[in-house]
Amino acid sequence: MSQEHDPVENFKHATESTARVLSGRDDVEVVFGGHQAELNDKTLHLPSMPKQMDEPLAQYIRGLADGMALKLHYHDAAVYQQLMPADPRARAAYQAMEDARIEAVGTEHYPGVAANIEAALRQEARQQKMDTVSNMDDAPLSEALRFFAREIFTGRGTPKEAQKLLKVWKPWIKEHLGDNGLEQLKNSLHDQAAFARLTHQLLNKMEMPVSIVEPPPPSELSDEEEKKGQGNEKKSDDSASSESSPPTGMSEDDMGEKSDQEVDMEGGYDMGEQEGGDAASETDSARRNTPKDTASAIFGNYKIYTPQFDEVIKAKDLCDAEELQKLRKLLDKQLVHLHSVITRLANRLQRKLMAQQTRSWNFDLEEGILDSARLSRIVANPYYPVTYKQESNTEFRDTIVTLLIDNSGSMRGRPITIAAMSTDILARTLERCGVQVEILGFTTRAWKGGASREKWLSDGKPAGPGRLNDLRHIIYKDAESPWRHARANLGLMLREGLLKENIDGEALLWAYNRLMARREQRKILMVISDGAPVDDSTLSANQGNYLEEHLRRVIDWIETKTDVQLIAIGIGHDVTRYYRRAVTLLDAEELGGAITEKLAELFDEKPTKGKKKLKR
């Protein structure tokens, strides 16, 4: 079939032409083949198209494309960034209101476009299981605000897939905003700045702080960001739609200085290597540059025969996009009955963290802000004294959480599947709360030694070779990437042949040093494993507890000599014999609850002060 008679190709061409018309820009491009839809500068990335396409799928794709095209036309990234709240919950609500505004303005004279966007909303509501929502713990307020505002601005009803969500939240919204709380915004739909300022007033009524995100200095922006306002839109939209924390405001030079400082202060490690490099070569370098007493504490007699074949690699580089998408669908299918349970637990964690960030008030004071809620008492009794209120300070430290997942063969099946889903949902939850998240995995490139062992054999098998396998350290999600960009990557854990052997000590050091290159005050490292380190090649050529002893040394050093909060979750095996803060699960299905519970405990802890730092 020629391309001009291929219905899929015709559809792609029509989608791009429509996007250019709706956006008012001739330079818009549409690319098919991504894991999910996203807008990047002037390029619309849409999911892959099957060879046979039905009408519901076609309308869903049109809806995604139309929504992004309208955003290019009616959304000013600079205005959005200038007025974006710093508080994660307020930012998510701010984004929801802006999405509703864009749809209302853009579909005003295009009923066909309105139908397409509604089809996309229906599909997203089904994917997020909004039709199973039974209480406010099951879904965030921002999702409900999106549909509530949409009803007011467009006059169109909420799709049936999201009606339960809105039913749960609508009484709370009306209690805080009143029956006509959003009507005043309708007059400002065509003025984004005025609309944003009115949105701030509504956020105040919902007791959300609306202090503005401090923009990074021009010197810390890349040339591309300074040159392209739409590039800033991408950055801010990623942050808000995934409800993650604001940009770090740290230049690469600053990060380099920070890393060097931590090398000196925290024991000489510098393993925050670039993706695609090798970890062990830097392990050797770190050992050489580490103070002798620290090196002895961490390494003991541990050594690496050769780092030549080790790798640090991004998950997306281990298989093509189409396979990743299929693996992600397989993961979703296997855990469909657990999704709602883990999501509910994650939302409880979110509410707990938000409670720590939400402002609170002291009442009945003699000075401060006039307490308008008590004015009725003065009207009823003029002799009743005027009372004031003051906002109390809450302490919530800037936080990053690294989830380090054992990708060994013994995790195959149920454990790795639930680990993938749990970390996936928690990454999204933590980003909603302004907590940066990194998801890492560790395994080896081969069974029984790989190229490292071959080299050892060809060298005549010298005694005491040390670690004899090729490391594979996997980055599923780095701290700067929004959750939605990394979602498909977690499907890689289900790939046949990925899970091999586990060398935990070096993986912990790798994850630790990535953490230490970060600026956040609180650093949490959570390890999900099913037992002791195992590598047949290494253990056959060294003493039987060689890997285990190194792991114990690394754990002890992190727990006693650094400020990193280390916690382990063991699946089917007791990890409390290694880690001071640990929990052992006999059933892998308990993993989601255990992760949320332990993270909540860590966030409840007060900052530790005066912990010993290692000096040069």
Coordinates of C-alpha atoms in Angstrom, one line a residue, residues 279-519:
A279 CA 31.3 2.6 38.2
A280 CA 34.1 0.5 39.4
S281 CA 36.8 2.5 37.8
E282 CA 35.6 5.4 39.9
T283 CA 35.4 3.0 42.9
D284 CA 39.1 2.3 42.5
S285 CA 39.8 6.0 42.1
A286 CA 37.8 6.8 45.1
R287 CA 39.7 4.2 47.1
R288 CA 43.0 5.7 46.1
N289 CA 41.9 9.2 47.0
T290 CA 40.2 8.3 50.2
P291 CA 41.9 8.9 53.6
K292 CA 43.5 5.7 54.7
D293 CA 41.4 5.2 57.8
T294 CA 38.1 5.7 55.9
A295 CA 39.2 3.5 53.1
S296 CA 40.0 0.7 55.6
A297 CA 36.6 1.1 57.2
I298 CA 34.8 0.9 53.9
F299 CA 36.9 -1.5 51.8
G300 CA 38.9 -3.7 54.2
N301 CA 40.5 -6.2 51.9
Y302 CA 37.8 -5.7 49.2
K303 CA 39.1 -5.0 45.7
I304 CA 38.0 -5.2 42.1
Y305 CA 39.9 -7.4 39.6
T306 CA 39.0 -5.1 36.6
P307 CA 36.5 -2.3 36.2
Q308 CA 36.9 -2.4 32.4
F309 CA 33.6 -4.1 31.7
D310 CA 31.3 -2.4 34.2
E311 CA 28.6 0.0 33.1
V312 CA 26.2 2.6 34.4
I313 CA 23.3 2.9 31.9
K314 CA 19.9 4.5 31.5
A315 CA 17.0 2.0 31.4
K316 CA 15.9 3.4 28.0
D317 CA 19.2 2.5 26.5
L318 CA 18.9 -1.2 27.3
C319 CA 16.0 -1.8 24.9
D320 CA 14.1 0.1 22.3
A321 CA 11.1 2.3 22.9
E322 CA 8.5 -0.2 21.5
E323 CA 9.7 -3.0 23.8
L324 CA 9.7 -0.7 26.8
Q325 CA 6.1 0.2 26.1
K326 CA 5.1 -3.4 25.9
L327 CA 6.9 -4.3 29.1
R328 CA 5.2 -1.4 30.9
K329 CA 1.8 -2.6 29.7
L330 CA 2.6 -6.1 30.9
L331 CA 3.5 -4.6 34.3
D332 CA 0.3 -2.7 34.5
K333 CA -1.7 -5.8 33.6
Q334 CA -0.1 -8.0 36.2
L335 CA -0.7 -5.6 39.0
V336 CA -4.2 -4.3 38.1
H337 CA -5.7 -5.7 41.4
L338 CA -2.9 -4.2 43.5
H339 CA -2.9 -0.7 42.0
S340 CA -5.8 0.7 44.0
V341 CA -4.3 -0.6 47.3
I342 CA -0.9 0.8 46.8
T343 CA -2.3 4.1 45.5
R344 CA -4.5 4.4 48.6
L345 CA -1.4 3.9 50.8
A346 CA 0.6 6.4 48.7
N347 CA -2.1 9.0 49.1
R348 CA -2.1 8.5 52.8
L349 CA 1.6 9.2 52.8
Q350 CA 1.0 12.3 50.6
R351 CA -1.5 13.6 53.1
K352 CA 0.9 13.0 55.9
L353 CA 3.7 14.8 54.2
M354 CA 1.5 17.7 53.1
A355 CA 0.4 18.1 56.7
Q356 CA 4.0 18.7 57.6
Q357 CA 4.2 21.4 54.9
T358 CA 0.9 23.0 55.3
R359 CA 0.8 26.2 57.3
S360 CA -1.1 26.4 60.6
W361 CA -2.5 29.3 62.6
N362 CA -2.5 30.5 66.2
F363 CA -5.8 32.1 67.2
D364 CA -7.2 34.5 69.9
L365 CA -4.1 36.6 69.9
E366 CA -3.8 40.3 70.8
E367 CA -1.9 41.2 67.6
G368 CA -1.4 39.8 64.2
I369 CA -3.9 39.4 61.3
L370 CA -7.6 40.2 62.0
D371 CA -9.5 37.0 62.5
S372 CA -12.5 37.6 60.3
A373 CA -14.1 34.2 61.2
R374 CA -14.7 35.7 64.7
L375 CA -16.2 39.0 63.6
S376 CA -19.7 37.6 64.1
R377 CA -19.1 37.3 67.8
I378 CA -18.2 41.1 67.9
V379 CA -21.4 41.9 66.0
A380 CA -23.5 39.9 68.4
N381 CA -21.6 41.4 71.4
P382 CA -19.9 44.7 70.8
Y383 CA -18.0 44.3 74.1
Y384 CA -16.3 41.2 72.9
P385 CA -12.6 41.9 72.3
V386 CA -11.3 41.9 68.7
T387 CA -9.0 38.9 68.2
Y388 CA -6.2 38.3 65.8
K389 CA -4.4 35.3 64.3
Q390 CA -0.8 34.6 63.3
E391 CA 0.7 32.0 61.0
S392 CA 3.0 29.5 62.7
N393 CA 6.2 28.3 61.2
T394 CA 6.5 24.6 60.1
E395 CA 9.7 22.8 59.5
F396 CA 10.0 20.6 56.4
R397 CA 13.4 20.0 55.0
D398 CA 14.2 19.9 51.4
T399 CA 14.4 16.2 50.7
I400 CA 15.5 13.6 48.1
V401 CA 14.7 9.9 48.2
T402 CA 16.7 7.3 46.3
L403 CA 15.0 3.9 45.8
L404 CA 17.7 1.3 45.1
I405 CA 16.2 -1.9 43.8
D406 CA 17.9 -5.3 43.7
N407 CA 17.7 -6.6 40.1
S408 CA 19.1 -10.0 40.8
G409 CA 17.7 -13.3 39.5
S410 CA 16.2 -14.3 42.8
M411 CA 13.9 -11.3 42.6
R412 CA 12.3 -12.7 39.4
G413 CA 8.5 -13.0 39.3
R414 CA 6.3 -11.5 41.9
P415 CA 8.9 -9.6 44.0
I416 CA 10.4 -7.6 41.1
T417 CA 6.9 -6.9 39.7
I418 CA 5.6 -5.5 42.9
A419 CA 8.8 -3.6 43.6
A420 CA 8.5 -1.9 40.2
M421 CA 4.8 -0.9 40.7
S422 CA 5.4 0.3 44.3
T423 CA 8.4 2.5 43.4
D424 CA 6.4 3.8 40.4
I425 CA 3.5 5.0 42.5
L426 CA 5.6 6.3 45.3
A427 CA 7.8 8.3 42.9
R428 CA 4.7 10.1 41.7
T429 CA 3.4 10.6 45.2
L430 CA 6.6 12.0 46.6
E431 CA 7.0 14.4 43.6
R432 CA 3.5 15.7 44.4
C433 CA 4.8 16.6 47.8
G434 CA 7.9 18.4 46.5
V435 CA 10.3 15.5 47.3
Q436 CA 12.8 14.6 44.6
V437 CA 13.0 10.9 43.8
E438 CA 15.7 8.8 42.1
I439 CA 15.1 5.2 41.1
L440 CA 18.1 3.0 40.6
G441 CA 18.7 -0.7 40.0
F442 CA 21.7 -3.0 40.3
T443 CA 22.7 -6.3 38.8
T444 CA 25.5 -7.8 36.7
R445 CA 26.0 -8.0 33.0
A446 CA 26.5 -11.7 33.0
W447 CA 26.1 -14.9 35.0
K448 CA 29.2 -16.5 36.5
G449 CA 31.7 -13.7 35.8
G450 CA 31.3 -12.5 32.2
A451 CA 34.3 -10.7 30.6
S452 CA 35.9 -10.0 34.0
R453 CA 36.3 -13.7 34.7
E454 CA 37.5 -14.4 31.2
K455 CA 40.3 -11.9 31.7
W456 CA 41.2 -13.4 35.1
L457 CA 41.4 -16.8 33.5
S458 CA 43.5 -15.6 30.6
D459 CA 45.8 -13.9 33.2
G460 CA 46.6 -17.2 34.8
K461 CA 44.0 -17.0 37.7
P462 CA 46.0 -15.0 40.2
A463 CA 45.0 -15.7 43.8
G464 CA 42.7 -13.4 45.7
P465 CA 41.4 -11.6 42.6
G466 CA 38.5 -9.7 44.4
R467 CA 35.2 -9.0 42.6
L468 CA 35.0 -11.0 39.4
N469 CA 32.0 -9.9 37.5
D470 CA 30.8 -7.1 35.3
L471 CA 28.6 -4.6 37.1
R472 CA 25.5 -3.2 35.6
H473 CA 24.0 -0.2 37.4
I474 CA 20.7 1.0 35.9
I475 CA 19.2 4.5 36.2
Y476 CA 15.4 4.1 35.9
K477 CA 14.7 7.7 36.9
D478 CA 17.2 10.4 37.8
A479 CA 16.2 13.0 40.4
E480 CA 15.7 15.8 37.8
S481 CA 13.4 13.9 35.5
P482 CA 9.6 14.2 36.2
W483 CA 7.8 10.9 37.0
R484 CA 5.9 10.7 33.7
H485 CA 9.1 10.7 31.7
A486 CA 10.4 7.7 33.6
R487 CA 7.2 5.7 34.0
A488 CA 7.8 3.3 31.0
N489 CA 11.4 2.6 32.2
L490 CA 10.2 0.5 35.2
G491 CA 8.8 -2.0 32.8
L492 CA 12.4 -3.0 32.0
M493 CA 12.5 -5.0 35.2
L494 CA 10.3 -7.5 33.6
R495 CA 12.6 -8.0 30.7
E496 CA 13.7 -11.6 30.3
G497 CA 17.5 -11.9 30.9
L498 CA 18.0 -8.6 32.8
L499 CA 18.0 -10.0 36.3
K500 CA 21.3 -11.8 37.1
E501 CA 23.6 -11.5 40.2
N502 CA 23.8 -8.9 42.9
I503 CA 26.8 -7.1 44.4
D504 CA 25.2 -4.9 47.0
G505 CA 28.1 -3.1 48.6
E506 CA 29.3 -1.3 45.4
A507 CA 25.7 -0.6 44.5
L508 CA 25.1 1.1 47.8
L509 CA 28.2 3.3 47.4
W510 CA 27.1 4.2 43.9
A511 CA 23.7 5.3 45.1
Y512 CA 25.1 7.0 48.1
N513 CA 27.5 9.1 46.0
R514 CA 24.8 10.2 43.6
L515 CA 22.9 11.4 46.7
M516 CA 25.9 13.3 48.0
A517 CA 26.1 15.2 44.7
R518 CA 22.7 16.7 45.5
R519 CA 21.9 19.9 47.3

